[in-house]
């Protein structure tokens, strides 16, 4: 991994880049991997940390999108299922199959679910993980301990993929760097550069030192997710809205609310979305909501609303024998979805909007990629780099990412998210010292994140290099001081900066705690 200092030194050289990507979430990181894999000189800059927004707040699923069958988006489902197969092959240390059960409290629903999921199997074709199967009442109860069984007549089981979203983002950053790209976090864009009304680059500022850099590039890609319209207005102050922000929240509770290895999917809820209860890293993840939030477009760290939490708890109470309460919530988090604006679709509300992505090119040549979801990040990247190649007249090069193994990919199936890097982590000091008894993370993982994964703050460690804040916010809060000590040892961070990092981390730990979001 190239050090931050060496990467900044590269910027000071002033050499032009083939492609400048603004935004370090799923879309931007995927584009960086694709561009670098084709041999283009690639720079990615992110204003905060990689995957620090929407990309770390997903439902942790790599899936075709069962609910899109109901909307008739068969093409979107088919593409997503193909991409699911790619990820299972190229990142088996991060993505794995997961069985889902849809319970039915009526025979008509049971028949409808069965027919729909057979279509799901058909769209997956030869890349289907396993055939969906109709289950009787006893089989559903056995598959989902903790499910309310009164009135249950059976259900359907199908298969999809599960992953760790932030870990996949960091892996994409490592993959892009392996391929020769330069990826820098905490480097916000302050201004776009133009020559005769054509985008030629950007001015970026190091958030840690204030140093500014003038970046020139043959193609500039806006991959800033929910903030995409803000960057478009730096290019054209009159740009019409492309995005409709929608907030989705998740709650994390202990595993004993839904013991077992299979996930629960409720296809009908009062807000129009499906609800999942998913086993994830020793906990159960409940989600998600869909709340239009145009007022939050500029907010970096959205918070769950009380009514959203009430909705998830109420929905869970309707299907679980032991309903979770506010006191049972270990972590609560919210993310903004960059859905395509209704004027670009036929939808009237965010729950009905397609997750299909869009690629737009402004009159000055700024390329914006928007919408989409984690599952189709690779396809989005392929298409946006194809477009950038045309606009910048770059040498033709085929896209190799369909079969490109991501960083750390093992030769054999592995459960360790570090893949082939696992021995490197185990060799570091503190590999046998946990950050907290309730968390599956060691001090060695902190050192590895600082040395090899571009972690710059305590929050980077707790939220994205590990998932401590997402699993148990209170336990994560107790680890802050020790992580600050390790930063001091590894980077010789000044006491003033360490104090600021500790304060910020405590604030973020509070944001994830149920007590902070439930009034």
XYZ file of C-alpha atoms in Angstrom:
519
model
C 0.000 0.000 0.000
C 1.442 3.374 -1.050
C 1.683 5.782 1.883
C -0.426 8.930 2.010
C 2.726 11.039 1.951
C 3.933 9.362 -1.248
C 0.499 9.760 -2.864
C 0.426 13.461 -2.032
C 3.940 13.796 -3.435
C 2.598 12.348 -6.692
C -0.013 15.112 -6.801
C 2.660 17.743 -6.304
C 4.364 16.550 -9.490
C 1.490 18.071 -11.460
C 1.373 15.370 -14.131
C -2.017 15.080 -15.881
C -4.220 12.110 -15.157
C -6.271 10.133 -17.623
C -9.238 9.916 -15.251
C -10.096 11.852 -12.088
C -12.848 10.241 -10.002
C -14.516 12.364 -7.326
C -16.167 10.240 -4.634
C -14.955 7.202 -2.717
C -18.107 5.158 -2.288
C -19.177 2.046 -4.181
C -19.552 3.815 -7.539
C -16.287 5.739 -7.373
C -14.172 2.884 -6.050
C -15.606 0.510 -8.622
C -14.769 2.997 -11.362
C -11.214 3.361 -10.024
C -10.705 -0.408 -10.166
C -12.060 -0.568 -13.720
C -10.029 2.383 -14.989
C -6.786 1.184 -13.419
C -7.383 -2.367 -14.665
C -7.560 -0.986 -18.220
C -4.234 0.771 -17.758
C -5.493 4.342 -17.437
C -3.663 6.707 -15.091
C -6.307 7.053 -12.406
C -6.790 9.329 -9.402
C -9.670 9.009 -6.920
C -10.296 11.648 -4.260
C -12.815 11.438 -1.416
C -13.824 14.370 0.793
C -14.094 12.221 3.915
C -13.259 8.543 4.313
C -13.891 5.816 1.782
C -17.493 4.545 2.065
C -18.240 7.036 4.847
C -21.755 7.751 3.582
C -24.409 5.625 1.915
C -21.984 2.847 1.015
C -21.477 1.775 4.639
C -25.178 1.867 5.569
C -26.680 -0.756 3.268
C -28.664 -3.864 4.228
C -25.452 -5.861 3.598
C -27.006 -7.816 0.701
C -25.681 -8.704 -2.740
C -28.969 -9.522 -4.387
C -31.085 -9.390 -7.504
C -33.838 -7.493 -5.739
C -36.916 -9.616 -5.137
C -39.090 -6.552 -4.684
C -38.173 -5.309 -8.169
C -39.994 -8.315 -9.636
C -43.214 -6.743 -8.388
C -42.245 -3.499 -10.140
C -41.545 -5.320 -13.393
C -37.831 -4.377 -13.489
C -36.850 -7.765 -14.918
C -33.814 -6.378 -16.724
C -32.514 -4.807 -13.523
C -33.049 -8.080 -11.636
C -31.302 -10.122 -14.331
C -28.290 -7.773 -14.406
C -28.067 -7.776 -10.622
C -28.162 -11.575 -10.451
C -25.317 -11.779 -12.962
C -23.309 -9.299 -10.912
C -24.064 -11.288 -7.771
C -22.393 -14.297 -9.400
C -19.336 -12.189 -10.305
C -18.863 -11.028 -6.739
C -19.237 -14.513 -5.300
C -16.420 -15.633 -7.610
C -14.166 -12.602 -7.272
C -14.519 -11.881 -3.541
C -15.476 -15.106 -1.727
C -13.798 -13.817 1.434
C -16.326 -10.975 1.566
C -19.482 -12.300 -0.116
C -21.258 -15.558 0.661
C -24.639 -17.184 -0.056
C -27.440 -16.749 2.454
C -30.807 -18.497 2.616
C -33.924 -16.327 3.017
C -37.316 -17.527 4.152
C -40.563 -15.694 3.354
C -43.267 -16.886 5.741
C -46.873 -17.005 4.566
C -49.927 -16.645 6.755
C -52.235 -17.413 3.831
C -52.211 -19.989 1.024
C -52.678 -17.383 -1.706
C -49.595 -15.499 -0.488
C -47.660 -18.745 -0.323
C -48.550 -19.519 -3.952
C -47.747 -15.974 -5.091
C -44.335 -16.033 -3.384
C -43.521 -19.423 -4.879
C -44.340 -18.319 -8.434
C -42.391 -15.071 -8.068
C -39.295 -16.795 -6.746
C -39.357 -19.390 -9.506
C -39.122 -16.443 -11.878
C -36.186 -15.194 -9.767
C -34.512 -18.601 -10.261
C -35.180 -18.421 -13.983
C -33.634 -14.966 -14.324
C -30.489 -16.189 -12.521
C -30.172 -19.058 -15.012
C -27.120 -21.245 -14.639
C -25.724 -18.854 -12.015
C -28.567 -19.517 -9.575
C -27.256 -20.299 -6.088
C -29.900 -22.928 -5.376
C -33.494 -23.506 -6.384
C -36.174 -21.788 -4.348
C -38.443 -24.223 -2.526
C -41.910 -24.148 -1.056
C -41.842 -24.965 2.692
C -44.552 -26.372 4.901
C -45.403 -24.914 8.288
C -43.011 -27.141 10.249
C -40.119 -26.431 7.892
C -40.583 -22.673 8.273
C -40.669 -22.930 12.071
C -37.493 -25.039 12.026
C -35.732 -22.605 9.681
C -36.687 -19.486 11.658
C -36.608 -20.077 15.420
C -38.228 -17.059 17.007
C -40.840 -16.550 14.269
C -44.454 -16.097 15.347
C -46.183 -19.316 14.255
C -49.837 -18.532 14.977
C -51.748 -18.787 11.706
C -48.625 -19.696 9.745
C -49.341 -21.990 6.813
C -45.848 -22.312 5.307
C -43.481 -20.240 3.230
C -40.774 -20.178 0.582
C -36.986 -20.354 0.819
C -34.689 -18.721 -1.728
C -31.016 -17.776 -1.880
C -29.143 -14.514 -2.256
C -25.783 -13.092 -1.195
C -24.595 -11.319 1.950
C -21.511 -9.150 2.419
C -19.793 -6.538 4.548
C -20.279 -3.286 2.646
C -17.516 -1.121 4.148
C -15.009 -3.979 4.027
C -15.785 -4.457 0.346
C -15.216 -0.736 -0.199
C -11.807 -0.875 1.473
C -10.999 -3.970 -0.591
C -11.890 -2.096 -3.791
C -9.590 0.733 -2.722
C -6.788 -1.774 -2.124
C -7.497 -3.442 -5.482
C -7.382 -0.133 -7.353
C -4.105 0.728 -5.627
C -2.681 -2.694 -6.494
C -3.492 -1.929 -10.132
C -1.665 1.422 -10.039
C -4.419 3.900 -9.154
C -3.896 6.616 -6.541
C -6.734 6.772 -3.998
C -6.825 9.484 -1.344
C -9.367 10.117 1.393
C -9.866 13.426 3.202
C -9.168 15.355 0.004
C -12.311 17.381 -0.835
C -12.810 19.128 -4.156
C -13.178 22.895 -3.705
C -13.473 23.948 -7.356
C -13.726 22.474 -10.832
C -11.284 23.648 -13.499
C -12.403 24.557 -17.012
C -10.798 25.612 -20.268
C -13.128 27.141 -22.855
C -16.137 25.703 -20.991
C -14.658 22.203 -20.882
C -13.877 20.418 -17.621
C -10.130 19.936 -17.281
C -9.737 18.985 -13.631
C -10.282 20.220 -10.095
C -8.719 21.989 -7.143
C -8.537 19.672 -4.128
C -7.568 20.438 -0.546
C -5.926 18.194 2.015
C -8.379 18.284 4.928
C -5.568 17.492 7.374
C -3.087 20.216 6.387
C -4.996 22.658 4.189
C -2.554 22.191 1.302
C -4.196 22.639 -2.102
C -3.446 20.777 -5.318
C -4.361 21.562 -8.911
C -5.391 18.347 -10.653
C -5.712 18.113 -14.428
C -7.371 15.149 -16.097
C -8.672 14.124 -19.497
C -11.928 12.904 -17.970
C -13.629 13.870 -14.688
C -16.208 11.585 -13.104
C -18.715 12.712 -10.474
C -19.357 9.674 -8.272
C -20.352 11.520 -5.122
C -23.608 9.645 -4.530
C -26.279 11.637 -2.748
C -24.092 14.746 -3.092
C -23.956 14.403 -6.865
C -26.173 17.399 -7.540
C -23.934 19.627 -5.405
C -20.933 18.809 -7.572
C -22.999 19.194 -10.728
C -23.825 22.741 -9.595
C -20.099 23.515 -9.277
C -20.051 22.754 -12.992
C -23.380 24.415 -13.862
C -25.182 26.538 -11.270
C -28.464 25.981 -13.103
C -28.278 22.169 -13.231
C -31.702 20.625 -12.582
C -31.972 18.024 -9.784
C -31.013 14.502 -10.775
C -31.448 12.890 -7.357
C -34.206 12.392 -4.804
C -32.627 11.562 -1.421
C -34.381 8.845 0.533
C -33.418 7.726 4.034
C -33.229 4.109 5.097
C -32.427 3.023 8.637
C -31.375 -0.246 10.252
C -31.431 -1.533 13.801
C -29.018 -4.104 15.231
C -30.159 -6.441 18.015
C -28.763 -9.578 19.599
C -28.916 -12.852 17.703
C -31.289 -14.548 20.113
C -34.228 -12.600 18.670
C -33.894 -14.710 15.513
C -31.507 -17.611 16.175
C -30.226 -19.630 13.275
C -28.415 -19.046 10.013
C -31.320 -18.175 7.735
C -32.741 -14.715 7.121
C -36.337 -13.583 7.368
C -37.945 -11.490 4.627
C -41.355 -9.836 5.076
C -42.564 -8.762 1.609
C -45.439 -6.542 2.718
C -45.048 -3.657 5.157
C -47.006 -0.493 5.754
C -44.471 1.794 4.030
C -44.293 -0.241 0.823
C -40.851 -1.759 1.357
C -39.894 -5.260 2.322
C -38.407 -5.819 5.762
C -35.448 -8.058 6.468
C -34.236 -9.651 9.680
C -30.785 -10.916 8.796
C -28.101 -12.750 10.772
C -24.966 -10.616 10.419
C -21.674 -10.952 12.285
C -23.257 -12.527 15.342
C -26.151 -10.053 15.516
C -29.498 -9.583 13.750
C -29.925 -6.671 11.361
C -33.455 -5.248 11.023
C -34.263 -3.007 8.080
C -35.081 -1.023 6.201
C -37.269 2.070 5.933
C -37.855 4.446 3.055
C -38.387 8.063 4.036
C -38.129 10.926 1.508
C -35.549 13.357 2.896
C -34.800 16.220 0.485
C -33.773 18.325 3.483
C -30.888 15.962 4.240
C -29.116 16.132 0.899
C -26.235 18.090 2.401
C -26.053 16.108 5.644
C -23.083 13.789 5.958
C -24.304 11.811 8.974
C -28.096 11.431 8.928
C -29.791 10.093 12.046
C -32.673 7.639 12.364
C -36.013 9.294 13.012
C -38.118 8.166 15.971
C -40.974 7.188 13.665
C -38.646 5.057 11.553
C -37.454 3.169 14.615
C -41.071 2.733 15.715
C -41.923 1.306 12.290
C -39.164 -1.315 12.366
C -39.909 -2.337 15.947
C -43.631 -2.502 15.187
C -43.076 -4.609 12.076
C -40.709 -6.941 13.936
C -43.215 -7.273 16.783
C -45.787 -8.531 14.302
C -43.663 -11.486 13.212
C -41.339 -12.392 16.110
C -42.319 -14.279 19.254
C -40.115 -11.972 21.361
C -40.454 -8.445 20.011
C -37.341 -6.291 20.388
C -37.717 -3.030 22.287
C -35.725 0.179 22.291
C -33.645 -1.149 25.167
C -32.548 -4.084 22.991
C -31.059 -1.951 20.210
C -27.260 -2.305 20.101
C -26.825 0.089 17.190
C -29.061 2.250 15.013
C -27.878 3.850 11.794
C -29.243 5.707 8.787
C -28.097 6.115 5.215
C -29.250 8.288 2.329
C -30.035 6.638 -0.986
C -29.213 8.590 -4.170
C -32.388 7.637 -6.044
C -33.040 9.052 -9.493
C -35.356 12.086 -9.450
C -39.005 11.344 -10.361
C -38.793 13.509 -13.479
C -36.404 10.888 -14.846
C -38.773 8.004 -14.020
C -42.476 7.226 -13.807
C -42.330 6.816 -10.026
C -44.276 8.962 -7.571
C -42.591 7.998 -4.315
C -39.154 6.868 -3.280
C -40.201 3.344 -2.313
C -41.261 2.782 -5.928
C -38.235 4.389 -7.580
C -36.010 2.052 -9.544
C -32.506 1.517 -8.234
C -31.303 1.507 -11.828
C -28.448 3.912 -12.343
C -27.959 6.791 -14.740
C -24.864 8.187 -16.457
C -25.106 11.804 -17.602
C -22.583 14.028 -19.365
C -22.868 17.811 -18.983
C -22.188 20.256 -21.799
C -18.730 20.830 -20.284
C -17.935 17.100 -20.180
C -18.488 16.329 -16.476
C -19.550 12.677 -16.265
C -22.020 11.917 -13.466
C -22.913 8.389 -12.395
C -25.882 8.218 -10.043
C -28.325 5.770 -8.531
C -27.703 2.038 -8.561
C -26.878 -0.235 -5.655
C -23.916 -2.162 -4.280
C -24.757 -5.316 -6.235
C -24.354 -3.605 -9.606
C -21.355 -1.428 -8.747
C -19.098 -3.322 -11.210
C -21.508 -2.952 -14.115
C -21.929 0.747 -13.350
C -18.159 1.145 -13.293
C -17.744 -0.619 -16.623
C -20.314 1.642 -18.266
C -19.016 4.898 -16.822
C -15.401 4.116 -17.776
C -16.559 3.173 -21.279
C -18.146 6.631 -21.464
C -15.071 8.359 -20.044
C -12.852 6.617 -22.595
C -15.008 7.940 -25.420
C -15.160 11.498 -24.106
C -11.436 11.712 -23.344
C -10.415 9.779 -26.463
C -8.361 7.378 -24.359
C -6.815 4.276 -25.932
C -9.336 1.487 -26.318
C -9.012 -1.208 -23.689
C -11.435 -4.019 -22.810
C -12.996 -4.150 -19.373
C -11.412 -7.058 -17.414
C -13.317 -6.746 -14.138
C -15.920 -9.456 -14.708
C -13.246 -12.022 -13.831
C -10.886 -9.807 -11.804
C -10.162 -11.213 -8.350
C -10.328 -8.522 -5.689
C -7.538 -7.838 -3.208
C -7.133 -10.628 -0.681
C -9.114 -13.160 -2.698
C -8.052 -16.620 -1.485
C -7.536 -19.644 -3.701
C -9.893 -21.594 -1.484
C -13.101 -20.534 0.302
C -12.351 -18.505 3.425
C -14.447 -16.984 6.178
C -11.864 -14.394 7.201
C -12.712 -11.044 5.602
C -8.997 -10.265 5.278
C -8.489 -13.182 2.913
C -4.826 -13.603 2.041
C -3.970 -10.625 4.281
C -5.054 -12.555 7.390
C -1.482 -13.770 8.200
C -0.241 -10.166 8.012
C -2.826 -9.089 10.557
C -2.020 -12.030 12.830
C 1.678 -11.104 12.807
C 1.099 -7.602 14.193
C 1.342 -6.648 17.879
C -1.944 -7.001 19.703
C -3.379 -9.849 17.631
C -4.347 -11.576 20.884
C -5.748 -8.451 22.582
C -9.416 -7.684 21.816
C -10.612 -4.099 21.715
C -13.587 -5.162 23.848
C -14.894 -8.565 24.988
C -18.152 -7.981 23.070
C -16.391 -7.152 19.805
C -14.612 -9.557 17.415
C -11.754 -7.129 16.742
C -8.169 -6.994 17.976
C -5.612 -4.252 18.455
C -3.680 -5.777 15.536
C -6.585 -4.961 13.237
C -6.261 -1.310 14.233
C -2.562 -1.309 13.390
C -3.241 -3.028 10.075
C -5.909 -0.459 9.195
C -3.511 2.404 9.884
C -0.558 0.850 8.046
C -2.305 -0.717 5.059
C -5.879 0.569 4.738
C -5.522 4.370 4.866
C -7.357 4.798 8.189
C -6.847 8.384 9.350
C -9.264 8.739 12.282
C -10.673 6.700 15.137
C -14.067 6.728 13.440
C -12.477 5.211 10.323
C -11.443 2.280 12.517
C -14.705 1.857 14.421
C -17.104 2.348 11.506
C -15.358 1.041 8.395
C -12.104 -0.887 8.982
C -13.961 -2.763 11.710
C -17.751 -2.647 12.111
C -17.697 -2.027 15.851
C -20.068 0.945 15.751
C -22.572 -1.093 13.763
C -22.446 -4.128 16.045
C -22.430 -2.530 19.492
C -22.051 1.223 19.751
C -21.611 1.233 23.542
C -18.826 -1.356 23.396
C -17.179 0.567 20.547
C -17.191 3.680 22.690
C -15.082 1.980 25.351
C -12.358 1.222 22.782
C -11.821 4.835 21.719
C -9.021 5.687 24.137
C -6.995 2.581 23.284
C -7.351 3.221 19.558
C -6.136 6.785 20.126
C -3.038 5.394 21.848
C -2.347 3.138 18.870
C -2.680 6.096 16.483
C -0.117 7.927 18.562
C 2.247 4.960 18.386
C 1.785 4.320 14.652
C 1.607 7.844 13.211
C 3.093 9.926 16.044
C -0.112 11.941 15.973
C 0.017 15.164 17.969
C -1.836 15.318 21.304
C -4.069 18.081 19.935
C -5.139 16.044 16.931
C -5.634 12.936 19.076
C -7.883 14.896 21.428
C -9.962 16.107 18.487
C -10.209 12.581 17.101
C -11.335 11.212 20.460
C -14.043 13.881 20.783
C -15.312 13.222 17.259
C -15.344 9.462 17.824
C -17.310 9.827 21.042
C -19.859 11.945 19.207
C -20.235 9.319 16.491
C -20.541 6.492 19.013
C -23.364 8.455 20.599
C -25.016 8.864 17.196
C -25.235 5.071 16.841
C -26.645 4.492 20.311
C -30.396 4.066 20.616
C -30.552 6.492 23.526
C -29.214 9.265 21.308
C -31.707 8.783 18.487
C -34.828 7.950 20.478
C -36.314 10.855 22.382
